CSV table of C-alpha atoms in Angstrom, one decimal:
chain,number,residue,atom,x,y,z
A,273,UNK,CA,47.0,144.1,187.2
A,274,UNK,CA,48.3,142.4,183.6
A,275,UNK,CA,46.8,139.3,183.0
A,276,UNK,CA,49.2,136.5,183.0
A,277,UNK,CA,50.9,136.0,179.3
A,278,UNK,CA,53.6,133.8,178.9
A,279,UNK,CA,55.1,136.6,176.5
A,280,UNK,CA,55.5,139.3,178.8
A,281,UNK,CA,59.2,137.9,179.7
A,282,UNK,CA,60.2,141.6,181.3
A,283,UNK,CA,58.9,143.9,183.6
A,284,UNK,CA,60.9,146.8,182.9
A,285,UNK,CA,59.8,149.1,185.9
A,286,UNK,CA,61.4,152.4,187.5
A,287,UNK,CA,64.1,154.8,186.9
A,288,UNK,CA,65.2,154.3,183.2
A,289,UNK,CA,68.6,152.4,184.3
A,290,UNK,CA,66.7,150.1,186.2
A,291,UNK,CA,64.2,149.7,183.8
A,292,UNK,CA,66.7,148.5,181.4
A,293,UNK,CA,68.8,146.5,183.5
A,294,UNK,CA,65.7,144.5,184.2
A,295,UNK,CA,65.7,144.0,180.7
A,296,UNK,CA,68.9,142.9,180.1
A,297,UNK,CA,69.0,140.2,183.1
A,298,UNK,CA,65.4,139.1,182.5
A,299,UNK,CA,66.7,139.0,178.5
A,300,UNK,CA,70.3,137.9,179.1
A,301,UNK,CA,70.6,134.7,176.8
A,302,UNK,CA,68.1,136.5,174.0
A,303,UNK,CA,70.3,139.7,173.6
A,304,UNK,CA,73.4,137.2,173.7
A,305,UNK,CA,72.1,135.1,170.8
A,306,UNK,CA,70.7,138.0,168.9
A,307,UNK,CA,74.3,139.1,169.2
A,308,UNK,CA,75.6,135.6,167.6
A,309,UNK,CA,73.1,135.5,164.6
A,310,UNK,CA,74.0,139.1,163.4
A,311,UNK,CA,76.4,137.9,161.4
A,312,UNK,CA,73.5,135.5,159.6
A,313,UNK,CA,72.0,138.8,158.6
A,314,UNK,CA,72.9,139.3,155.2
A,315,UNK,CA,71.6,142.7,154.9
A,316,UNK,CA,74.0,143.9,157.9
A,317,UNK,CA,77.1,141.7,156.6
A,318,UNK,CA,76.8,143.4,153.0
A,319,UNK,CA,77.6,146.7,154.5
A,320,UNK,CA,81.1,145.2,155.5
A,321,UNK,CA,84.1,145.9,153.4
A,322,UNK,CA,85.7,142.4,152.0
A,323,UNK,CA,89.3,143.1,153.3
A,324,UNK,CA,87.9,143.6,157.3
A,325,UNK,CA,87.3,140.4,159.5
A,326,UNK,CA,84.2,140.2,160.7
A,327,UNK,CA,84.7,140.7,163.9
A,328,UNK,CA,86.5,144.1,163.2
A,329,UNK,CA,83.4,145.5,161.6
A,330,UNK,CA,81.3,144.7,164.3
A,331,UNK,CA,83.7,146.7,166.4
A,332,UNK,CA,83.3,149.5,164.0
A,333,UNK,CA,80.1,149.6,163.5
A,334,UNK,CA,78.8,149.3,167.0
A,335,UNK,CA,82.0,152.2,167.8
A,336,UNK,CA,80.2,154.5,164.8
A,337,UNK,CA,76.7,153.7,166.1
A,338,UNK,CA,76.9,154.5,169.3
A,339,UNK,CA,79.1,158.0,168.5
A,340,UNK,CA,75.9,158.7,166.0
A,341,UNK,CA,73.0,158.1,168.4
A,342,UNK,CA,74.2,159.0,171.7
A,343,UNK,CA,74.8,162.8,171.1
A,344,UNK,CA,71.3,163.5,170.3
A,345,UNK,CA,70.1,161.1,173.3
A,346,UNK,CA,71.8,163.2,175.7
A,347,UNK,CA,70.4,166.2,174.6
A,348,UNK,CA,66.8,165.4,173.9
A,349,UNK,CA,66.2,161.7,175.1
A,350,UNK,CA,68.6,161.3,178.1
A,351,UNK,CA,66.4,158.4,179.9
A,352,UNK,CA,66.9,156.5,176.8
A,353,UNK,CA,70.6,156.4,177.5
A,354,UNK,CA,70.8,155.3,180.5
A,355,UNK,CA,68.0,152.6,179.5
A,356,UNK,CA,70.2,151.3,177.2
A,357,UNK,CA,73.4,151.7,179.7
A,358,UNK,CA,71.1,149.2,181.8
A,359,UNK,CA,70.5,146.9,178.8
A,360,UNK,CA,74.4,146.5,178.5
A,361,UNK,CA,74.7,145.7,182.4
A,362,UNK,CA,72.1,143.5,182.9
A,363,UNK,CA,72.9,141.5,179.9
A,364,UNK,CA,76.7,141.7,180.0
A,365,UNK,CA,77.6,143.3,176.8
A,366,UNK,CA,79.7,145.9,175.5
A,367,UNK,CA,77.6,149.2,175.8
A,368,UNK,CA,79.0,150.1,171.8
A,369,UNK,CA,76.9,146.3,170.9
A,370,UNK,CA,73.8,147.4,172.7
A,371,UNK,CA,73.6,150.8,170.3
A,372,UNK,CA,74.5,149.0,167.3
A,373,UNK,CA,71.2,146.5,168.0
A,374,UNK,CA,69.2,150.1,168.3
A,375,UNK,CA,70.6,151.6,165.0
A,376,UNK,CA,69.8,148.8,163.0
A,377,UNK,CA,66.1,149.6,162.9
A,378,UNK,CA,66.8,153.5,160.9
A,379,UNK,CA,70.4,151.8,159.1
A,380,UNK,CA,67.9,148.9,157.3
A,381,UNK,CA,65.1,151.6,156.6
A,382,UNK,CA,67.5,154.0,154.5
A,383,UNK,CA,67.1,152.4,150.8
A,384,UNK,CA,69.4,155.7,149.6
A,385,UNK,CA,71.2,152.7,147.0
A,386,UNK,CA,68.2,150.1,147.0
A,387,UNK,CA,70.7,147.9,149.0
A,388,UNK,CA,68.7,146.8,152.0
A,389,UNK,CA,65.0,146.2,152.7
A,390,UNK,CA,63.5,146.4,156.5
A,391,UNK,CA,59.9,144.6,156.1
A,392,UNK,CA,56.9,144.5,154.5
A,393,UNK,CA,53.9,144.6,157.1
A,394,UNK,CA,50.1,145.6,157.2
A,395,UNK,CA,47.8,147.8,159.8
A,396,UNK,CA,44.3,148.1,159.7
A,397,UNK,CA,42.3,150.6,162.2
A,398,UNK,CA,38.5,150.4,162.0
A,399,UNK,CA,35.9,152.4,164.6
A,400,UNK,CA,32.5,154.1,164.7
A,401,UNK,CA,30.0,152.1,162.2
A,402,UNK,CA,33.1,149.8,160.7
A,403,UNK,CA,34.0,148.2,164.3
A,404,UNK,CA,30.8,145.2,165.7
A,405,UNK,CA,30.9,147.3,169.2
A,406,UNK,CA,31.7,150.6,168.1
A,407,UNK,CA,35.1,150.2,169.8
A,408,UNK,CA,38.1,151.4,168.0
A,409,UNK,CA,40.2,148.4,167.0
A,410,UNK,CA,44.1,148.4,165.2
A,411,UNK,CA,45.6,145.4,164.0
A,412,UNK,CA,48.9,144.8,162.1
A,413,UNK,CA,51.1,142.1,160.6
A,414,UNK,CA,54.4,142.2,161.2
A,415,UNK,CA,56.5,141.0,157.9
A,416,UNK,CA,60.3,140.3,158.5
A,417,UNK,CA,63.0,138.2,159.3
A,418,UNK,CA,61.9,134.6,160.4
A,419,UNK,CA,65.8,135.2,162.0
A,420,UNK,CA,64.7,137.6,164.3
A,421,UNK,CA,61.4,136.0,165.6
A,422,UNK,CA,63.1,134.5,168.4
A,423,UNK,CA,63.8,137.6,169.6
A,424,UNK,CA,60.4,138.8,169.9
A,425,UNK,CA,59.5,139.6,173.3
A,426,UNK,CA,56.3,141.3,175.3
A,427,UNK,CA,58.0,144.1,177.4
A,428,UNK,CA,55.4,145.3,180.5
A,429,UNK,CA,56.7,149.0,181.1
A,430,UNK,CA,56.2,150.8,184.2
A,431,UNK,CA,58.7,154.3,184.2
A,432,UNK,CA,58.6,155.9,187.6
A,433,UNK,CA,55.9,158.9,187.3
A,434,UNK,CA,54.6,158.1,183.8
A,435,UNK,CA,52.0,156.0,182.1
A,436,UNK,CA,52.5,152.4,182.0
A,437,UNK,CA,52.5,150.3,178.7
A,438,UNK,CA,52.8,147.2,177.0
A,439,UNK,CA,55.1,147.1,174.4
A,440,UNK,CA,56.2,144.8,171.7
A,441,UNK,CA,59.5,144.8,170.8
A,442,UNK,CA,62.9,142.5,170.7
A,443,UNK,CA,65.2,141.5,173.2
A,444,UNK,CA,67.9,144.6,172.6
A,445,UNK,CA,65.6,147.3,172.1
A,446,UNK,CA,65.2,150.1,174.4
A,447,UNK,CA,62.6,151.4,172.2
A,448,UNK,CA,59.0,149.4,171.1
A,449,UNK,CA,57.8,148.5,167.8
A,450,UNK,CA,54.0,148.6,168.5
A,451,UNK,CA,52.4,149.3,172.0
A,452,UNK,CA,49.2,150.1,173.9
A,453,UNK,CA,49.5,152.2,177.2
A,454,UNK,CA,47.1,151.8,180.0
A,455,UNK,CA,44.8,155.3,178.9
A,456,UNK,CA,44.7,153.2,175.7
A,457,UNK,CA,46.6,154.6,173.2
A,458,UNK,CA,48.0,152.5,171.0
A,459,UNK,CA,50.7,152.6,168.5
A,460,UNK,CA,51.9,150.4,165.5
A,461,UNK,CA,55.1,151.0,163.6
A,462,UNK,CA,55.7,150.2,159.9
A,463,UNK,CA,58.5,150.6,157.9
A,464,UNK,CA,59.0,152.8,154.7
A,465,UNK,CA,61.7,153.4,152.3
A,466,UNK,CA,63.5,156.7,152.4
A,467,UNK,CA,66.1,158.2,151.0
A,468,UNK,CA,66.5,161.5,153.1
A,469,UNK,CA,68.7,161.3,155.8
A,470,UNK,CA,69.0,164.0,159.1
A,471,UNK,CA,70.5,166.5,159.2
A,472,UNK,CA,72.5,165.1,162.4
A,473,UNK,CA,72.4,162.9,165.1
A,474,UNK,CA,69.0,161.6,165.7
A,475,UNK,CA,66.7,159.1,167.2
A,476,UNK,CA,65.3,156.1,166.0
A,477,UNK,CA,61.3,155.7,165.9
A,478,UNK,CA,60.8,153.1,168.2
A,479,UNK,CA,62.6,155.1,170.7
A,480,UNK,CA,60.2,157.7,170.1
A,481,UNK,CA,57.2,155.4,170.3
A,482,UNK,CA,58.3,153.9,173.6
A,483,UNK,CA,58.6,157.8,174.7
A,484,UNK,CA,55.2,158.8,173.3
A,485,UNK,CA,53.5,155.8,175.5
A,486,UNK,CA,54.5,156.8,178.6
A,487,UNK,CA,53.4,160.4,178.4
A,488,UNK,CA,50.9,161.0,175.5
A,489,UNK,CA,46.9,159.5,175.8
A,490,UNK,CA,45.6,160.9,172.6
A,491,UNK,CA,46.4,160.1,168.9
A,492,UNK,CA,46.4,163.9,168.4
A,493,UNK,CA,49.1,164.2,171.7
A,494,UNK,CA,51.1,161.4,170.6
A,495,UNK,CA,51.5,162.2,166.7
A,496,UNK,CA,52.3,166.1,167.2
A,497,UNK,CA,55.3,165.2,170.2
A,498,UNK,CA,56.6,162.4,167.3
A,499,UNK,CA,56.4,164.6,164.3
A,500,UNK,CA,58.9,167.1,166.2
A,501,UNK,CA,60.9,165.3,167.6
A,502,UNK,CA,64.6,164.8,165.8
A,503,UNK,CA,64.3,161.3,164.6
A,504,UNK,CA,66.2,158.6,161.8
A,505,UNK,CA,64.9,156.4,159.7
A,506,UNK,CA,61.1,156.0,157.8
A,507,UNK,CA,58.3,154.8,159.0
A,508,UNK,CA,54.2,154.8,159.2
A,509,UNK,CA,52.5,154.6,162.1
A,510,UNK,CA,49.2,154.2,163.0
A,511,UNK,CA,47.6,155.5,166.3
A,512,UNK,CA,44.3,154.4,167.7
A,513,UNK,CA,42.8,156.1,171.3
A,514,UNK,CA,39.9,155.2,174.1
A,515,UNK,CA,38.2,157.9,172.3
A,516,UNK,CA,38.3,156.1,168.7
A,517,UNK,CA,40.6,158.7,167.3
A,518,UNK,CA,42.6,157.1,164.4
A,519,UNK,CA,45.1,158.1,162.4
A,520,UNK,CA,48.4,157.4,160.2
A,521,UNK,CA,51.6,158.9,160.9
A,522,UNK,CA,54.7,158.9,158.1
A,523,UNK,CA,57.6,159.9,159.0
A,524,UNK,CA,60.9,160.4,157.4
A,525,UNK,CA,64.4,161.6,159.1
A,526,UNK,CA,63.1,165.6,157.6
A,527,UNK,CA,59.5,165.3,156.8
A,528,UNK,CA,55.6,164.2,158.6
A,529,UNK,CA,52.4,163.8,157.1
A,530,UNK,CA,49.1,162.9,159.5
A,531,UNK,CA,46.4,161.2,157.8
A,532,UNK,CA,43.2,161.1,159.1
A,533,UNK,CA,39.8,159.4,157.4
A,534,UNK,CA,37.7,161.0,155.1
A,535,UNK,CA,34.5,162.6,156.4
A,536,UNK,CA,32.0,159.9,157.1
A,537,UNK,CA,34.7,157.0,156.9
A,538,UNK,CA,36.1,155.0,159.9
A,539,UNK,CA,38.3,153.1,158.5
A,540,UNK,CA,42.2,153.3,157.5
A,541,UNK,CA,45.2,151.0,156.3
A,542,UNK,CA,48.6,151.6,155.3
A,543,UNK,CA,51.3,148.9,154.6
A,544,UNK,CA,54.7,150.6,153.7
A,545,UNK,CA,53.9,153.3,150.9
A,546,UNK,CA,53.3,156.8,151.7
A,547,UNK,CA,50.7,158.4,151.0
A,548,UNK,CA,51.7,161.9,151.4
A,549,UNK,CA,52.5,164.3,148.5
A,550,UNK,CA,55.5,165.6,151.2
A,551,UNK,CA,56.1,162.4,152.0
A,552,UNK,CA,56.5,161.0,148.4
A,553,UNK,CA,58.9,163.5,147.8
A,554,UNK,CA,61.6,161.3,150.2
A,555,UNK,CA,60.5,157.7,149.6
A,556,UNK,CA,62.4,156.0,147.2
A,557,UNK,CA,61.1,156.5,143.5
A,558,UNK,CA,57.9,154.3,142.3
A,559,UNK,CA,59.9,152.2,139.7
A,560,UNK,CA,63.5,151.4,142.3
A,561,UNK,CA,64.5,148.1,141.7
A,562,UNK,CA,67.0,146.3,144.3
A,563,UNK,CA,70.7,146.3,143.2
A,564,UNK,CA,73.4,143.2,143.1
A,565,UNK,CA,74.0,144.8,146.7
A,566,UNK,CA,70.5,144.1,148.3
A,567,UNK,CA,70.0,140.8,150.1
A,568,UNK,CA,70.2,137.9,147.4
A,569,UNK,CA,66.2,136.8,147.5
A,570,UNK,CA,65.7,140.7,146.3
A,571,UNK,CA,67.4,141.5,143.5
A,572,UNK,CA,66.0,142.7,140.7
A,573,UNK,CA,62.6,142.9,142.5
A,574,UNK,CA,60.7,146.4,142.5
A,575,UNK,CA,61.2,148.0,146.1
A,576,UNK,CA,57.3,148.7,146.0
A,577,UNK,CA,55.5,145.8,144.6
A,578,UNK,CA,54.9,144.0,147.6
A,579,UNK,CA,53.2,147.4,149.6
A,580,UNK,CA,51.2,148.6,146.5
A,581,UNK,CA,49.6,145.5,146.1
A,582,UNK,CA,48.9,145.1,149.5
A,583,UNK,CA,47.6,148.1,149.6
A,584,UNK,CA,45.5,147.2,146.9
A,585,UNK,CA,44.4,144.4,148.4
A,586,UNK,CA,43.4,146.0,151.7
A,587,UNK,CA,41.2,148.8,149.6
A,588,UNK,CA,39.3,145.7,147.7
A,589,UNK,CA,38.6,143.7,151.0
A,590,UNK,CA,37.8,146.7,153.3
A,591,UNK,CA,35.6,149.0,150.7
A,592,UNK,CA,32.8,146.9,151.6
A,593,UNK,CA,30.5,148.4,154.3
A,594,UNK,CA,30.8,145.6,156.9
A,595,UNK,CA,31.2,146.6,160.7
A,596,UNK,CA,34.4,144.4,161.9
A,597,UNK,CA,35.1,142.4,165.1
A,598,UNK,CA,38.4,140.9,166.0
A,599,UNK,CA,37.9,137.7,164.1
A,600,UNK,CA,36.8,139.2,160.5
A,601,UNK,CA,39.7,141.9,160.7
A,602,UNK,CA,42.1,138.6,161.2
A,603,UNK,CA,40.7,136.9,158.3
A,604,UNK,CA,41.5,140.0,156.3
A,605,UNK,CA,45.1,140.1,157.4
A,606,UNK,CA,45.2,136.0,157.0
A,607,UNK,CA,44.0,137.1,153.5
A,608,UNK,CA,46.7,135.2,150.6
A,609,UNK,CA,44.6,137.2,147.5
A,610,UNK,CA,42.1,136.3,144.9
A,611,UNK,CA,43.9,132.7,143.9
A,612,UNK,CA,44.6,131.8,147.8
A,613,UNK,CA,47.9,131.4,147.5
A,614,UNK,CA,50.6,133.2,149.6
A,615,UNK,CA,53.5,134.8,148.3
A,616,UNK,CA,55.7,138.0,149.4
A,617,UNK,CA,52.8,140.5,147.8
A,618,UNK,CA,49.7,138.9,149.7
A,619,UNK,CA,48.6,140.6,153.3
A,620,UNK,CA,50.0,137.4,154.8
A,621,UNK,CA,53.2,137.4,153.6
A,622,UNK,CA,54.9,133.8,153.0
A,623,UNK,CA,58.4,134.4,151.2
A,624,UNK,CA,62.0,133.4,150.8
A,625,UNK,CA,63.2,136.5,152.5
A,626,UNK,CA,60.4,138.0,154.6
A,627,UNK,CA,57.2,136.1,156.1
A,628,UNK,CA,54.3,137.1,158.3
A,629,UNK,CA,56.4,136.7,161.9
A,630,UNK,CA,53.9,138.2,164.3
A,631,UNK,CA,50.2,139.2,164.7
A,632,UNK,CA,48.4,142.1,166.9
A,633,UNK,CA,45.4,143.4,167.9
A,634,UNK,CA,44.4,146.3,170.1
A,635,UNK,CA,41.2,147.1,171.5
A,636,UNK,CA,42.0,150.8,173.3
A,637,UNK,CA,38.7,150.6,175.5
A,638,UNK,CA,39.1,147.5,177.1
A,639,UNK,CA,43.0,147.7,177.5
A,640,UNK,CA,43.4,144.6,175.7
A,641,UNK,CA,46.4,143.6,173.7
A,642,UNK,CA,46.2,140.2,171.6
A,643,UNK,CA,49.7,138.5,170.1
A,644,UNK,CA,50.9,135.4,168.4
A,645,UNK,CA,54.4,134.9,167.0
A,646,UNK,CA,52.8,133.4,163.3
A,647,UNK,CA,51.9,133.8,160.5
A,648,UNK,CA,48.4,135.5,160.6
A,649,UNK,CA,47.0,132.3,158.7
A,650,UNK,CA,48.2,130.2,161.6
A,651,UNK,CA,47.7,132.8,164.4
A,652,UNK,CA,46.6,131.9,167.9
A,653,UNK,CA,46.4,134.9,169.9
A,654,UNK,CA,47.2,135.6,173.9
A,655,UNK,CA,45.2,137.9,175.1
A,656,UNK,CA,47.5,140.1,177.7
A,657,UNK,CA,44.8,143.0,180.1
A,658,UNK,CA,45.9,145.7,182.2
C-alpha cells in the first residue's frame, strides 16, 4: 500500500496500453496544456524554419519523431509503444504529438551546434559511514524550465508481472526521469551535453529507466541492461540499492562509463559533466560557448560553467567527514555558495533561464520517496511509502 500523496495523480497499472491510457485520462488537461505551451519553448521553436507556420512544424516534427523512435520501439521496447498508443487515447491527441513530447528529452540533450541546453541539476548519494543510519540515501535537484513545472506529476506504476515503481516524470512521458521501485532501487537522471549521435533509431533514457524499474533490483542489474541497450541522447544517472550499492552511470547515444567510489569512500555526486575519459571524448568540448541560436538568456555563456562549479561546490561541501541524514544532505543541495547568493552556477539554481524546479530524496531501505515541486531553498517535502 502507497501512502497517500497528493502527487501521485496516476496509477498507471496493467498491460502497457492500459497502463498508459490511465495516464492519458488521469492526465488529460496536463498533456493538453503541455501541448499549448510548446510553442512558449524557445529552445523547440528555434529549430523551426522562418518561412513554415507554426503549426506546420509541429506537424513535421511530431511526423519525423514518431518515424525516428518508433522503429526501434518495435523491435526492442514494444510495451513502450503501445504505452504511448494509450497516452494518445486516453488523452485525446494525435499519436505523432504524443512521440514528439518523448523525443524532446534526447532532441534538447544533443548540443552538436551549442544551440540548445536541457538542464542543469545535482545528485548526491551517501551510504555506509557518510549516511546518520547507515542507510543508503540519493538526492537530486532538478534544474529546468519553470514552464514545465506544471507538468510535473508522481506516476505510481504497477506493469502486469513486473516490479512496481514510483516514478517521477511529466504528464506526456511514457518513460520516468527519476524513480524508486519497490525492491528499492532507485534511479535519478541528469542531463549531459553530447555531440555523438546513434547510429539509428534509438530510445530515449527515461524510457530506459522506466524499463530498468520494473525488472532490475540491483544498481549492478540495472546499469549493465541500460548501458546495452540502443538509446539517444546524454545523460548521468545515479543508482542507489537496499543493499547500499551506489553508483554513476553516463551515457551517450554510442558510449557508457560506470563509476563507482573509491575504496574506503561512500560517497558520490555528479551534476552534468562527465567524468569519463570515454565519455569526454563525446561531450561537447570544455571551452563551447552557446551560439546566437541557443535560447536568448544563454548566449555567449560557456556550456559548462554552471556543472563544473557545481561540481566544485559539491567536492568542497561533501569532502568533510560528516555522516548525513536527510535534512543536512538538503541543506547541501539548498546550498547558494560561499557569498549566499543564488545564481545559475550555485547547487540551488535561481536563473533567468533555468531554476531549481523540483527536489528528491530516496531512502532504498525503507521504500521511501520524498518530493516538493521548489526550489531546494524553499522545499517542503511529501513523503510518498510503498
Amino acid at each position: 500500500m502507497t501512502t497517500q500523496c497528493k502527487k501521485v495523480e496516476v496509477i498507471a497499472a496493467g498491460q502497457p496500453f492500459d497502463a498508459g491510457l490511465s495516464q492519458g485520462l488521469a492526465l488529460r488537461n496536463k498533456i493538453h496544456h503541455a501541448w499549448n505551451a510548446l510553442s512558449q519553448l524557445e529552445a523547440f521553436r528555434l529549430q523551426q524554419p522562418w518561412w513554415l507556420p507554426y503549426e506546420a512544424y509541429c506537424w513535421v516534427a511530431a511526423n519525423k519523431a514518431r518515424r525516428f523512435l518508433e522503429p526501434c520501439l518495435l523491435n526492442t521496447l514494444p510495451s513502450q509503444t503501445r504505452r504511448l498508443d494509450g497516452i494518445a487515447a486516453g488523452a485525446e491527441l494525435p499519436l505523432r504529438s504524443i512521440y514528439l513530447f518523448n523525443a524532446l528529452e534526447p532532441v534538447l540533450s544533443s548540443v552538436g551546434g551549442c544551440t540548445v541546453c536541457p538542464s542543469a541539476c545535482s545528485a548526491v548519494a551517501v551510504r555506509g559511514k557518510r549516511s546518520v543510519q547507515q542507510e543508503p540515501i540519493l538526492v537530486r535537484n532538478f534544474d529546468y524550465l519553470p514552464l514545465v513545472q506544471p507538468y510535473y506529476v508522481i506516476r505510481d506504476s504497477r506493469p502486469d508481472g513486473k516490479l512496481r515503481s514510483l516514478e517521477f516524470t511529466t504528464a506526456p512521458l511514457a518513460g520516468a526521469v527519476d524513480g524508486m521501485n519497490e525492491n528499492g532501487l532507485c534511479i535519478t537522471y541528469n542531463y549531459a551535453y553530447t555531440i555523438d549521435i546513434p547510429g539509428g533509431s534509438a530510445v530515449p533514457i527515461s524510457m530506459l529507466i522506466s524499463e530498468a524499474l520494473q525488472h532490475c533490483s540491483t544498481v549492478s542489474d540495472a546499469a549493465q541492461w541500460i548501458a546495452a541497450q540502443p538509446r539517444w541522447g546524454g545523460g548521468i544517472l545515479m543508482l542507489a540499492d537496499a543493499s547500499g550499492d551506489i553508483a554513476a552511470l553516463e551515457l551517450s547515444s554510442t558510449q557508457s562509463f560506470l563509476k563507482r567510489p573509491a575504496d574506503g569512500c561512500d560517497y558520490l555526486f555528479h551534476t552534468n559533466h562527465f567524468y569519463g575519459s570515454i565519455m569526454k571524448q563525446v561531450q561537447s568540448p570544455e571551452q563551447a560557448v552557446f551560439t546566437n541560436l541557443a535560447p536568448t538568456p544563454l548566449r555567449g555563456k560557456q556550456l559548462h560553467l554552471s556543472a563544473q562549479l557545481r561540481d566544485q561546490r559539491l567536492e568542497q561541501l561533501l569532502s568533510k567527514p560528516t555522516a548525513h541524514d536527510g535534512e543536512s544532505l538538503h541543506a547541501i543541495m539548498s546550498d547558494h555558495g560561499e557569498q549566499h547568493s543564488p545564481t545559475d552556477t550555485t547547487i540551488c539554481v535561481h536563473s533567468n533561464y533555468w531554476y531549481t524546479t523540483a527536489c528528491l530524496q530516496f531512502y532504498p531501505r525503507s521504500r521511501t520517496m520524498r518530493v516538493s515541486y521548489s526550489s531546494a531553498c524553499q522545499a517542503e517535502f511529501e513523503d510518498i511509502t510503498f
